[in-house]
């Protein structure tokens, strides 16, 4: 896409090419339900196969313009790639399934995590001691690159609110995909708007401002969702999810351009930056989903215990709720004791639902807090860099007194 645009628009083309991949998730949520209804999972997989074959045909037919080619890969690069890819894959598996199998209960999680650390460290050690490394480990360990990587990870953690927070919250309220279809369209619209706005407004001289705007939009959306209740429906989350989707694509282009600015001094660092940026984007989303999912589970247990402690059988309101729940089954259950048991189960189910709602509100507050903390960090860092770049005025050596 970069080569398809004129030279003066190549930065905008980079933003579009990078951000277009972020539209895949909202598009999948919009269309996958229809494909499942046509031929169940087989229809969805056939559609994915068709997309892959179409992409392969485009790659073969639409060839890139001729350019300079250099032989840069060495046999040892494949060993490094194997170690890094295997370690990253194991880490992704741990982050994806850790909160499902639970971190301290499944033995394979510890084995996979230890193996991941060993494989990644082995790959980095090989690259660090090579005369012609594929990954510039010393450059990747510099302060500017580490701060950029941390910033990308934090922002990706915030953007995981849509997949882990909002969708999980509505599913806890028994909302089906069909009921959330309009919300998915709003997410898609917000992501496309953020991508288009980023491409139109990107300025190499002001790359930090879009990051600040993205975080402000996502923090606003998260705080708006933090007051949700069991009466909240997708319509009440349109604005907040639009802001979150907008911010999730608005920051990508400027963050990529900000990293490329560190590569200009030595183009050999481009491969290292590409690897770092891709891993931080993917792992940031997985870390965010794992962190938020674990936090939601812990807070649900906390709120559930508090609610259950207050549900005493001696309370008249509790007894009335139990009897009212069982009365709805009077035409099906003749035994009063069984009706009371059904009413108790209904009350426990309602308490669990309310505990989940309170836990998701805590998740939204945590996301907003992370976004605000990242904004403050970026603001302080930008102010410090601006002060450091200002010329220091030399002191006046003259006494100023005339003789």
Coordinates of N, CA and C in Angstrom, one line a residue, residues 324-334 339:
X324 N -41.6 -15.0 46.4 CA -42.1 -14.5 45.1 C -41.5 -15.3 43.9
X325 N -40.2 -15.6 44.0 CA -39.6 -16.4 42.9 C -40.2 -17.8 42.8
X326 N -40.5 -18.4 43.9 CA -41.1 -19.8 43.9 C -42.6 -19.7 43.5
X327 N -43.3 -18.6 43.7 CA -44.7 -18.5 43.4 C -44.9 -18.6 41.9
X328 N -43.9 -18.2 41.1 CA -44.0 -18.2 39.6 C -44.1 -19.6 39.1
X329 N -43.7 -20.6 39.9 CA -43.7 -22.0 39.5 C -44.8 -22.8 40.2
X330 N -45.8 -22.0 40.8 CA -46.9 -22.7 41.5 C -47.7 -23.6 40.6
X331 N -47.8 -23.3 39.4 CA -48.6 -24.1 38.5 C -47.8 -25.4 38.0
X332 N -46.5 -25.4 38.3 CA -45.7 -26.6 37.9 C -45.3 -27.4 39.1
X333 N -45.1 -26.8 40.2 CA -44.6 -27.5 41.4 C -45.6 -27.3 42.5
X334 N -46.1 -28.4 43.0 CA -47.1 -28.4 44.0 C -46.5 -28.4 45.4
X339 N -40.8 -25.4 45.9 CA -40.9 -24.0 45.4 C -40.0 -23.0 46.1

